[in-house]
Coordinates of C-alpha atoms and ligand atoms in Angstrom, one line a residue:
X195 CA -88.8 -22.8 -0.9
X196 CA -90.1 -25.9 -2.2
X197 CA -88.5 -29.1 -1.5
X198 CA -88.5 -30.2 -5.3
X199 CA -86.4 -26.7 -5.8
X200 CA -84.2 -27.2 -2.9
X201 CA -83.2 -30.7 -4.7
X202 CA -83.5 -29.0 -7.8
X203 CA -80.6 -26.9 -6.8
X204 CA -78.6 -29.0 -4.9
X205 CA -75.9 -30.1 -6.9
X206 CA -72.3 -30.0 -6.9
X207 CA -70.9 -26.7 -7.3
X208 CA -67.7 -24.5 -6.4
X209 CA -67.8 -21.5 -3.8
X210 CA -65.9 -19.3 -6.2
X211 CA -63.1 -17.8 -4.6
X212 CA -62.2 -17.4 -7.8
X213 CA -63.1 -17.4 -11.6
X214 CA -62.2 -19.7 -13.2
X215 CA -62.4 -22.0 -10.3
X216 CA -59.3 -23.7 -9.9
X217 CA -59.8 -27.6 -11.6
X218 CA -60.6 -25.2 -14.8
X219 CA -57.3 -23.6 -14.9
X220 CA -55.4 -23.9 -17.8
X221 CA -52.1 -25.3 -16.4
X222 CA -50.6 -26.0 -20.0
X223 CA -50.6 -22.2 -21.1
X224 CA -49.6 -20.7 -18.1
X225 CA -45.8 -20.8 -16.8
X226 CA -43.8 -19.3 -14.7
X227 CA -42.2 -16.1 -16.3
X228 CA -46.1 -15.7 -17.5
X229 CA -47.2 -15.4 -13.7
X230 CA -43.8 -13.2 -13.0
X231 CA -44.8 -10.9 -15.5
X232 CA -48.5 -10.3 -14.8
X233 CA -47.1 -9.8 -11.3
X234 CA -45.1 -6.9 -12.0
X235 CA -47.9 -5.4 -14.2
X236 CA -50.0 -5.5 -11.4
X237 CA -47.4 -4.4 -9.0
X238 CA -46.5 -1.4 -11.4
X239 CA -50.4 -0.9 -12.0
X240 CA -51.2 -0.7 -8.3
X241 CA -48.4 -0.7 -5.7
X242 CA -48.7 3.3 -5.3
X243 CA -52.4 3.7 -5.5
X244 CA -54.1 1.4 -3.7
X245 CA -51.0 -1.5 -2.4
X246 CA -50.8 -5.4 -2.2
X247 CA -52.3 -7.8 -0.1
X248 CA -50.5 -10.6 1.2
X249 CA -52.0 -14.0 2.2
X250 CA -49.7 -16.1 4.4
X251 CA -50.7 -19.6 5.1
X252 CA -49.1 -21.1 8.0
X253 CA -50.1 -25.3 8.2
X254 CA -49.9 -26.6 11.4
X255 CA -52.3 -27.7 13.7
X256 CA -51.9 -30.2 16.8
X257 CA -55.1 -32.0 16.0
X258 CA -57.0 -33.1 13.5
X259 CA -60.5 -32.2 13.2
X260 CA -62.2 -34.7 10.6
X261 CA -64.8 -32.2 9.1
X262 CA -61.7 -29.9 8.1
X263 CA -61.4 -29.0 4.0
X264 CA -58.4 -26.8 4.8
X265 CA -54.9 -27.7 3.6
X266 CA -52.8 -28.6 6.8
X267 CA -50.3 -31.0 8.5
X268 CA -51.4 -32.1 11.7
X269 CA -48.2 -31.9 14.4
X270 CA -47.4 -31.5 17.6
X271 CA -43.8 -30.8 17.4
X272 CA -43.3 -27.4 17.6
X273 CA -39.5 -27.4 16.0
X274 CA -41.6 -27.2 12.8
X275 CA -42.4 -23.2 13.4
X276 CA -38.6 -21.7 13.1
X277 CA -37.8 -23.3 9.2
X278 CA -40.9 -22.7 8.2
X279 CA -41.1 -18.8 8.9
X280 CA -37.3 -18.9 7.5
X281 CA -39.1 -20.2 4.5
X282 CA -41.4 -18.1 4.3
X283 CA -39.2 -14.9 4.7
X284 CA -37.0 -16.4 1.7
X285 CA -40.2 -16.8 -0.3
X286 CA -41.0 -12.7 0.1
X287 CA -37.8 -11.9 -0.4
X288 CA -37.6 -13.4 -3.6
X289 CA -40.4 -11.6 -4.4
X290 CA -39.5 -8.2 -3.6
X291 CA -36.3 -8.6 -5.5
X292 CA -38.5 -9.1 -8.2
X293 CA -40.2 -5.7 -7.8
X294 CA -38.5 -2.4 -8.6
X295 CA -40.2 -0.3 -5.0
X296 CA -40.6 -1.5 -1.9
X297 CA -44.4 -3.2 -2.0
X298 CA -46.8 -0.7 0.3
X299 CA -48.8 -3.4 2.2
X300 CA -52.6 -2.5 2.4
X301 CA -53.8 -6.2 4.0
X302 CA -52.5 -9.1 5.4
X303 CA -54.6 -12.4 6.4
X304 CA -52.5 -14.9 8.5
X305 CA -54.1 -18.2 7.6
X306 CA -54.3 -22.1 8.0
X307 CA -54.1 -24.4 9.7
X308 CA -53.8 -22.4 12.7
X309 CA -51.4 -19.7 13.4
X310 CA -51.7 -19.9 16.5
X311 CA -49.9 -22.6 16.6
X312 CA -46.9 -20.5 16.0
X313 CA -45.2 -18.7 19.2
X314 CA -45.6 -15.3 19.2
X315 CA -42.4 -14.9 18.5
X316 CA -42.2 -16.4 15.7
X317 CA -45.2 -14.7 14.4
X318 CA -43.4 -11.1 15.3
X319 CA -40.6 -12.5 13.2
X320 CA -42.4 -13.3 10.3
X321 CA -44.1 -9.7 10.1
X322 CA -41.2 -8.2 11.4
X323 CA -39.3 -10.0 8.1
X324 CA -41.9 -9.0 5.7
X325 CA -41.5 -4.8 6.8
X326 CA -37.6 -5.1 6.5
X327 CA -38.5 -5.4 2.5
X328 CA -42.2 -3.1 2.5
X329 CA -44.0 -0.4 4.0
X330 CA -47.5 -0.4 6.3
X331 CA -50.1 1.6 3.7
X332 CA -51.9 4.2 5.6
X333 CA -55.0 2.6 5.9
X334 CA -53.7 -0.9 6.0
X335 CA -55.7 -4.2 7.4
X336 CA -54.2 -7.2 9.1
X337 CA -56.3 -10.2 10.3
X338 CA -55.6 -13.9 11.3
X339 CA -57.7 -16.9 12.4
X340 CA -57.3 -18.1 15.4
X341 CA -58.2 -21.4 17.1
X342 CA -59.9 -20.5 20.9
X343 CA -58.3 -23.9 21.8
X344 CA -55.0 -22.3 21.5
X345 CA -55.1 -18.6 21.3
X346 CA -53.2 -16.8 24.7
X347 CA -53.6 -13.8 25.7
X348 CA -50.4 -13.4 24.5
X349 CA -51.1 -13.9 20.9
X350 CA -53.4 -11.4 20.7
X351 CA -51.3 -8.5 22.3
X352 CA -48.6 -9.4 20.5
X353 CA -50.6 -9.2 16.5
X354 CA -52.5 -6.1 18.3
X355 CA -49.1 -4.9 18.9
X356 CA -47.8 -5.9 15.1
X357 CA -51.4 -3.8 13.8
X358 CA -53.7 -6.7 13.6
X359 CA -57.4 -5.9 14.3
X360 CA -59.5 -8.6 13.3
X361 CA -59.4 -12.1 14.7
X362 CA -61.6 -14.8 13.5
X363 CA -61.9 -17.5 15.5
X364 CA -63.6 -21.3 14.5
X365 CA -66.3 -22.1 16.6
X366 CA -68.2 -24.7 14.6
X367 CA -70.9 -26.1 16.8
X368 CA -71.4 -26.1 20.6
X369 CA -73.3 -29.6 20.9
X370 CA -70.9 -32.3 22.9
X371 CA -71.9 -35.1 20.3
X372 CA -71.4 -33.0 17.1
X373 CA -68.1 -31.9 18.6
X374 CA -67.2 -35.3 19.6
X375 CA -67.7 -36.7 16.0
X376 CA -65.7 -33.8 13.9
X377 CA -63.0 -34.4 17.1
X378 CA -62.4 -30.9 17.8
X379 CA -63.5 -30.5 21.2
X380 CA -64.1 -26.9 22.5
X381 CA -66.3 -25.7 25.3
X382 CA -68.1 -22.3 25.3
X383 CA -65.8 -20.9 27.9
X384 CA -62.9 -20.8 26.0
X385 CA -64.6 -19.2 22.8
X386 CA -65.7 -16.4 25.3
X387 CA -62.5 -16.2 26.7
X388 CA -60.8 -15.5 23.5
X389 CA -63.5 -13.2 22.3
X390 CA -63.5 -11.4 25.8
X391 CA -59.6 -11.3 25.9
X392 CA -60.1 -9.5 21.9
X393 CA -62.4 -7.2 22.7
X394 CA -60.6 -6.0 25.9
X395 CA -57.2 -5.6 23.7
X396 CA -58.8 -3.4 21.2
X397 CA -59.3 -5.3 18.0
X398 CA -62.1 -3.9 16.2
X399 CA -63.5 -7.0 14.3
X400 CA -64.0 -10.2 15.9
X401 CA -65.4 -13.1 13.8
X402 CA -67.1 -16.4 14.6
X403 CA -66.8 -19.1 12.0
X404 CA -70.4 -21.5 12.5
X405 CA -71.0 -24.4 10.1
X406 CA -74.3 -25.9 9.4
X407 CA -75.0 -29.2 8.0
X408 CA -72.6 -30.9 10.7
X409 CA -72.5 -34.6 11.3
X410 CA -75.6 -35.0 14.4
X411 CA -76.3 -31.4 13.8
X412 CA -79.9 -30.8 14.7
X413 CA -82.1 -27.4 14.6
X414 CA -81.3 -27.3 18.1
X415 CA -77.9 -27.4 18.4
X416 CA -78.4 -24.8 15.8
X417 CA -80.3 -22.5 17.9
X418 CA -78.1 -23.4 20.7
X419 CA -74.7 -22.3 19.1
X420 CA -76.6 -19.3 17.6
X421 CA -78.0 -18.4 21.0
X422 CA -74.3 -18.5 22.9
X423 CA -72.9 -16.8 20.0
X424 CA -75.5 -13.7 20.1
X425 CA -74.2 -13.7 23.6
X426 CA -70.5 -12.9 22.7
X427 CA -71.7 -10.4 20.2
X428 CA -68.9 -11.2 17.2
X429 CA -68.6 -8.0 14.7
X430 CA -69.3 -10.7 11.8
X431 CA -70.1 -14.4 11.7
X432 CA -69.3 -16.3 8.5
X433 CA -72.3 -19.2 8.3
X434 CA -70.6 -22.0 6.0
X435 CA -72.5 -24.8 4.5
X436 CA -70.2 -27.5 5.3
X437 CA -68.6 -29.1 2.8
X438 CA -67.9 -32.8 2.2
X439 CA -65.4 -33.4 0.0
X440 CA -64.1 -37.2 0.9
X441 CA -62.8 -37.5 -2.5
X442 CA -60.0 -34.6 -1.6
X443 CA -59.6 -34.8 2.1
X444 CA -59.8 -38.8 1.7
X445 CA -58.5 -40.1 5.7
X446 CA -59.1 -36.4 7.0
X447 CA -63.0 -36.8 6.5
X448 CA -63.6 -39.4 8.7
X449 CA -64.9 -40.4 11.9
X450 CA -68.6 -40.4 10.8
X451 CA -70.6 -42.2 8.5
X452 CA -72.3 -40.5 5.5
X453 CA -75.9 -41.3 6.9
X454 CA -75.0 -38.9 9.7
X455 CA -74.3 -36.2 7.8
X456 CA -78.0 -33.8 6.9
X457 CA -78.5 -33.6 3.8
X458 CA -81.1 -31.7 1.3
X459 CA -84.3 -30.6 3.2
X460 CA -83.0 -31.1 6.3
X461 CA -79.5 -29.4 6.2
X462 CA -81.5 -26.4 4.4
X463 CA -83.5 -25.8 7.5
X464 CA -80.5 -25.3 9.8
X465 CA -79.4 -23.2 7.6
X466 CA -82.8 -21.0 7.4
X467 CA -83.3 -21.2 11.3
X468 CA -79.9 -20.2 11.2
X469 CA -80.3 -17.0 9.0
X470 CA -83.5 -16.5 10.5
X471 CA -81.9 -16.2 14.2
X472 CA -79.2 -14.0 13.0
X473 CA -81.4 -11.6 11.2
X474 CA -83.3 -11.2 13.8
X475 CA -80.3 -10.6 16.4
X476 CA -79.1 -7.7 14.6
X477 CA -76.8 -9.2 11.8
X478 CA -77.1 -8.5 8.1
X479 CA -76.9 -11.0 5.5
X480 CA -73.7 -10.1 3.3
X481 CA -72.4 -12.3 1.0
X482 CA -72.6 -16.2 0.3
X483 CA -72.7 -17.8 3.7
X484 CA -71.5 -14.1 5.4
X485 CA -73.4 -11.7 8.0
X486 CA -72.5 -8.8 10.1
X487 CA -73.6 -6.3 12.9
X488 CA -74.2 -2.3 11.4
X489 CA -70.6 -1.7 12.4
X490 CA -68.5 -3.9 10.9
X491 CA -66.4 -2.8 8.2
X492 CA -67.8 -5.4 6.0
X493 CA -71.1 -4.1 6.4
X494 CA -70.4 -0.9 5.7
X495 CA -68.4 -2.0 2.2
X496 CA -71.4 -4.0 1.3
X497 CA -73.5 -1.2 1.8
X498 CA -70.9 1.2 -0.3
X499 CA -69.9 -1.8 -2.7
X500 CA -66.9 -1.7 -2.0
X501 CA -67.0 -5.6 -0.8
X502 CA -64.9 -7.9 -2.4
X503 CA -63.9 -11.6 -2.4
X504 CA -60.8 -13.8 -3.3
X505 CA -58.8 -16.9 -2.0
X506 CA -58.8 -14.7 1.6
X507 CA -63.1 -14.9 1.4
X508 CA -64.6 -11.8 1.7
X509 CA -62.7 -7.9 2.4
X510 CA -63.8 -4.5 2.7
X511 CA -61.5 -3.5 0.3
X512 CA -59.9 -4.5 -2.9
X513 CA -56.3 -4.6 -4.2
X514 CA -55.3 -5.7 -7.7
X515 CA -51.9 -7.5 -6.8
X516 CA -52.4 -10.4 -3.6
X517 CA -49.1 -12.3 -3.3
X518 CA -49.6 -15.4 -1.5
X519 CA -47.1 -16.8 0.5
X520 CA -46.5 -20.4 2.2
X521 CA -47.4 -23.9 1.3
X522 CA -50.7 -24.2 -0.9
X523 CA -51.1 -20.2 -1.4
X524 CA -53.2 -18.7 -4.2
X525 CA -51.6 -15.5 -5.9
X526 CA -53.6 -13.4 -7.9
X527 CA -52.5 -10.5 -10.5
X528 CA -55.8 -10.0 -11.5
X529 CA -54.7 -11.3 -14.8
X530 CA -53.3 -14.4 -13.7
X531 CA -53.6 -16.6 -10.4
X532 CA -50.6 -18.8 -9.5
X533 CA -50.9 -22.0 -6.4
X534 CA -47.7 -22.8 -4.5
X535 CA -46.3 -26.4 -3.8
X536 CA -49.1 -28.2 -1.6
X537 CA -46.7 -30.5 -0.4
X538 CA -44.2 -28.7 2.4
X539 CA -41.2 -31.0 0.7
X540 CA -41.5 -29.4 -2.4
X541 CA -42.1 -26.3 -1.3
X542 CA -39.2 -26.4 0.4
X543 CA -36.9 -27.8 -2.3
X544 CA -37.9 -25.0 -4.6
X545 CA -36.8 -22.3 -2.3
X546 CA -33.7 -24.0 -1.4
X547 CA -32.9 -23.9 -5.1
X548 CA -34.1 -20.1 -5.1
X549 CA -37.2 -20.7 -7.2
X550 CA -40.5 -19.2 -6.7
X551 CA -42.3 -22.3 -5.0
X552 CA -45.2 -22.2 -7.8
X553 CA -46.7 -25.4 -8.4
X554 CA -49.6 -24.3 -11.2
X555 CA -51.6 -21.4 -12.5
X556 CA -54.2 -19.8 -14.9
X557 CA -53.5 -16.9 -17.3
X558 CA -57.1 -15.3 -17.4
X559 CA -58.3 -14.8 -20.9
X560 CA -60.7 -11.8 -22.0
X561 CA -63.6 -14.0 -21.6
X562 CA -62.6 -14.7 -17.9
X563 CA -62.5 -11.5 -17.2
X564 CA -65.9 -10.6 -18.3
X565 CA -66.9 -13.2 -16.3
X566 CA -65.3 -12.8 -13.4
X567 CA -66.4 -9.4 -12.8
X568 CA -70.0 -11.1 -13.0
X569 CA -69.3 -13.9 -10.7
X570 CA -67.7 -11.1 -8.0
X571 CA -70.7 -8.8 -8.5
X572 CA -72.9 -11.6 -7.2
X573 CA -71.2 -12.6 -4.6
X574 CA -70.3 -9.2 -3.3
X575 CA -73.2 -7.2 -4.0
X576 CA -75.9 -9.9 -5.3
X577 CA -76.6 -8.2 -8.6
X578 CA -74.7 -7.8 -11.7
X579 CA -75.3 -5.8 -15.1
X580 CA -73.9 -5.3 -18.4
X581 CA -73.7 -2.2 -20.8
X582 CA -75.9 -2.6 -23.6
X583 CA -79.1 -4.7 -22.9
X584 CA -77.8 -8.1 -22.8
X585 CA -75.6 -7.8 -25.7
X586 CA -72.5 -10.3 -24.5
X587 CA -75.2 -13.0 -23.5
X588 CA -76.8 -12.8 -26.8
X589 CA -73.7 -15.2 -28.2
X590 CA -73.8 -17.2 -25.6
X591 CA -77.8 -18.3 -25.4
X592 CA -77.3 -20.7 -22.8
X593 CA -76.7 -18.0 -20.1
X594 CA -79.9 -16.6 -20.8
X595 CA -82.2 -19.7 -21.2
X596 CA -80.8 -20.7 -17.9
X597 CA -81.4 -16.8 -15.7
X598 CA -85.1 -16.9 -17.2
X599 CA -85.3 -20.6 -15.7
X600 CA -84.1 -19.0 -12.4
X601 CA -86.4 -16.3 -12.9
X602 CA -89.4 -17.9 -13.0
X603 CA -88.2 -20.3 -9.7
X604 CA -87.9 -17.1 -8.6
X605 CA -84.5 -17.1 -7.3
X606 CA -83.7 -13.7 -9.2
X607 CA -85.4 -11.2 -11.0
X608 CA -84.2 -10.0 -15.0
X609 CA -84.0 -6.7 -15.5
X610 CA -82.8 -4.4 -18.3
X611 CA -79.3 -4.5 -17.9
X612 CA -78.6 -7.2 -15.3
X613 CA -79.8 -9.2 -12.7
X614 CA -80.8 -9.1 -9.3
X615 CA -80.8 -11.9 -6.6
X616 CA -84.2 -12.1 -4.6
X617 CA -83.7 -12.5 -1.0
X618 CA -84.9 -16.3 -1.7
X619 CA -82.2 -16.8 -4.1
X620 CA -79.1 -15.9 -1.8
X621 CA -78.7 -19.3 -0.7
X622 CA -78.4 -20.1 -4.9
X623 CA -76.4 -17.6 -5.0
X624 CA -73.7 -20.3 -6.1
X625 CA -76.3 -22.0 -8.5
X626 CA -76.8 -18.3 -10.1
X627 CA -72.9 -18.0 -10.3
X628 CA -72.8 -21.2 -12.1
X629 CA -74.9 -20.0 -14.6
X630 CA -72.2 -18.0 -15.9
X631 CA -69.5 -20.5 -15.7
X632 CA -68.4 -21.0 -19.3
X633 CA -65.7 -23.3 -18.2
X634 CA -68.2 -25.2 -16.1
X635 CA -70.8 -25.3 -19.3
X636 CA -68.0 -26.0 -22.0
X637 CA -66.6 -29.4 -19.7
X638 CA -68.5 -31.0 -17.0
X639 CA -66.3 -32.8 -14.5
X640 CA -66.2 -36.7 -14.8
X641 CA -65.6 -37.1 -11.5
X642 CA -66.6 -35.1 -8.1
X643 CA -65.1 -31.7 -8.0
X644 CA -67.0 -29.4 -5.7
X645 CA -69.4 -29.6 -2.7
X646 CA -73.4 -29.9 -2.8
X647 CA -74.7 -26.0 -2.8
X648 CA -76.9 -27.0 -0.6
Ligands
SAM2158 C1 -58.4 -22.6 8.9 S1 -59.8 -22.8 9.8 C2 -59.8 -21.6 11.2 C3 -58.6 -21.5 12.1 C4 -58.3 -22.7 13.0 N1 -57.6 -23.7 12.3 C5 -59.5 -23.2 13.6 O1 -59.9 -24.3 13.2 O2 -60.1 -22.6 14.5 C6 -60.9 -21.9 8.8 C7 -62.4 -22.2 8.9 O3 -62.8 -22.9 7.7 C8 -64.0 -23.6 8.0 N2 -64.0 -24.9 7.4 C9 -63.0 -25.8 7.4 N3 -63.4 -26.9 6.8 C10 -64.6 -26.8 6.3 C11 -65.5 -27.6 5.6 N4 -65.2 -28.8 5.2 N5 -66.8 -27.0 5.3 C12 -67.1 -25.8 5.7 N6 -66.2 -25.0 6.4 C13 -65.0 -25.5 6.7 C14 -64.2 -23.6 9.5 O4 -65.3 -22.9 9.9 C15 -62.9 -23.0 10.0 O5 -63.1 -22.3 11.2
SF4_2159 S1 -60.4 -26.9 11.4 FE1 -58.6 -25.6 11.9 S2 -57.6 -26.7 13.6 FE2 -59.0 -28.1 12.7 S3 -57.8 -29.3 11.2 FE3 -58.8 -27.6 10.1 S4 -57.3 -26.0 10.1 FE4 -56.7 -27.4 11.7

């Protein structure tokens, strides 16, 4: 791709985890009987046929690594773990009072922060607390990151033992100085330890999480990670652009000046070498900044199109109805997403008052919803389409004028009903996403919002 496209379509942009994104939610009509009763829709809509999916974040880490967008609270005192998974068990169970079955859990993602920071037995409490209120579906999925600085052997027997079979762990970058600036220092040995220890156990997804554009990172250190990872063999790899966002994570980003950070041309050649290596070492290019070997389950959903995407990132599988649990947590009903307290002291006081800890939301209107179904297409399957030949754009011209545009860069091709990302354009893949954005078209953000797409 040219240069003058790859500034072209470098601009701030969100990763869509969700549509709308959430600085476009419409906190003032949305409340909280609104989001109690889209959740038992949902739940009444879906519990029996297909089940829930729970997200549970879980905060803590002991260090702070300054690259890190996540929400967590850096700690090393480990009294922290007990009230919180107390919390957390009060939070479900106000839930499932809520809900006239016992919820049939399809998927649960333990995420962070780092849960292994937790003990493992506080971790078998927590899911041991969740089934005294639910039943395992039949086909059910449970996955949780782990950090390889602190994942035992005994963590993973003891999720293996609880029905987890997919571990991601963060890798990042393998170069000493890149490491040294994002202060998350990890050598090789442990990240094959882990993976070794995983595969030996029986979990039948292992994940790598690489991220390019790095402060120092250079096409070598690129190849380099790349190279060590291909020699681990993870099931799936997710490849993130990474993304700088001093204006939210204001002390946490630090520790490196913005000069040392690649930008434009340069950070979009780690990330082609990058695709380049992978593709060529067996992995298959999935969804936005996603690959994975033949016989992952992700590949086979892309394949199928069965792939779907939400607050979690990417899943083989899709329920209606994800309840998200902990500090920070994104719920979504499908018709409505709800965000819990992002500060632990309120999300504790709610619960102590027997409240729902829910700090804001969207009710999604019939617009969204057309739209959203566009924005997942792309990002799951990298094509969309409509019924009738481009009736619902016809009101909206701008959509249009703005795919042709993208045509003729030749970052997708226009067909009949719908549209079809070229293999050029899956790196735009946000830019094409944006293009559909009504909320992002009616109001541009005054002030930075979302990372570079590039
Ligand atoms: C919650 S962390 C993973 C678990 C554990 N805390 C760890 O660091 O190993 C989830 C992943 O998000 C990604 N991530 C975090 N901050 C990011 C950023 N600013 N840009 C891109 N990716 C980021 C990293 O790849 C990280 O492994
Ligand atoms: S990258 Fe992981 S370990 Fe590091 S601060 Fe973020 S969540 Fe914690």
């Amino acid at each position: 791709m040219k240069n003058s496209l790859i500034q072209k379509y470098n601009v701030p942009g969100p990763r869509y985890t969700s549509y709308p994104t959430v600085p476009y939610w419409n906190e003032e009509q949305f409340s909280y009987p609104d989001w109690i009763k889209s959740l038992k829709k949902a739940f009444s809509e879906s519990n029996s046929k297909e089940g829930i999916s729970l997200y549970i974040h879980l905060p803590f880490c002991e260090s702070l690594c300054t690259f890190c967008g996540c929400n967590k609270r850096i700690t090393k005192n480990h009294n922290v773990e007990a009230p919180y998974i107390q919390a957390l068990l009060k939070e479900w169970r106000l839930y499932c009072n809520l809900l006239d079955e016992k919820p049939i859990i399809k998927e649960i993602h333990l995420g962070g922060g780092t849960p292994t920071f937790f003990s493992t037995q506080n971790l078998e409490d927590l899911i041991n607390g969740i089934f005294a209120y639910a039943i395992k579906a039949e086909n059910y999925e449970f996955s949780f990151e782990g950090h390889p600085n602190n994942t035992t052997h005994a963590h993973l027997q003891k999720l293996y033992d609880l029905g987890f079979r997919r571990v991601s762990f963060g890798v990042q970058d393998y170069s000493e100085k890149v490491q040294k600036a994002i202060h998350r220092e990890q050598a090789f040995h442990n990240v094959a330890k882990v993976t070794f220890w995983a595969r030996e156990i029986g979990y039948t997804s292992i994940g790598h999480d690489i991220i390019f554009g790095l402060p120092f990172q250079t096409i070598e250190n690129i190849v380099d990670t790349i190279e060590k990872t291909k020699s681990l063999q993870p099931d799936r790899l997710a490849f993130y652009s990474y993304a700088h966002v001093p204006w939210i994570k204001g002390n946490g980003q630090r520790g490196f000046k913005e000069e040392d950070i690649p930008k434009d041309q340069i950070k979009r050649l780690l990330y082609q070498v990058g695709k380049e290596l992978l593709l060529k070492n067996g992995y298959h290019e999935i969804g936005m900044d996603h690959f994975a070997l033949e016989t992952d389950s992700l590949h086979k959903s892309f394949q199928n199109g069965q792939l779907h995407r939400n607050f979690m990132g990417y899943s083989s599988s899709k329920t209606q109805l994800m309840i998200g649990l902990g500090v920070s947590s994104i719920g979504d009903s499908w018709y409505s997403f709800a965000q819990n307290q992002k500060n632990l002291d309120d999300y504790y006081q709610l619960l102590e008052w027997d409240k729902l800890p829910i700090l804001r939301g969207h009710l999604l209107t019939d617009e969204d919803l057309i739209i959203r179904k566009h924005i997942l297409n792309l990002m799951c399957q990298f094509e969309t389409s409509w019924n009738t030949p481009n009736s619902y754009f016809k009101e909206i011209p701008e959509i249009l004028e703005q795919l042709q545009e993208m045509e003729n860069d030749g970052i997708l091709i226009i067909k009949e009903n719908g549209i079809e990302v070229t293999d050029m354009g899956k790196a735009h893949v946000r830019n094409i996403c944006m293009a559909f954005d009504l909320h992002l078209k009616r109001k541009t953000p005054e002030t930075a919002l979302f990372s570079m797409t590039v």
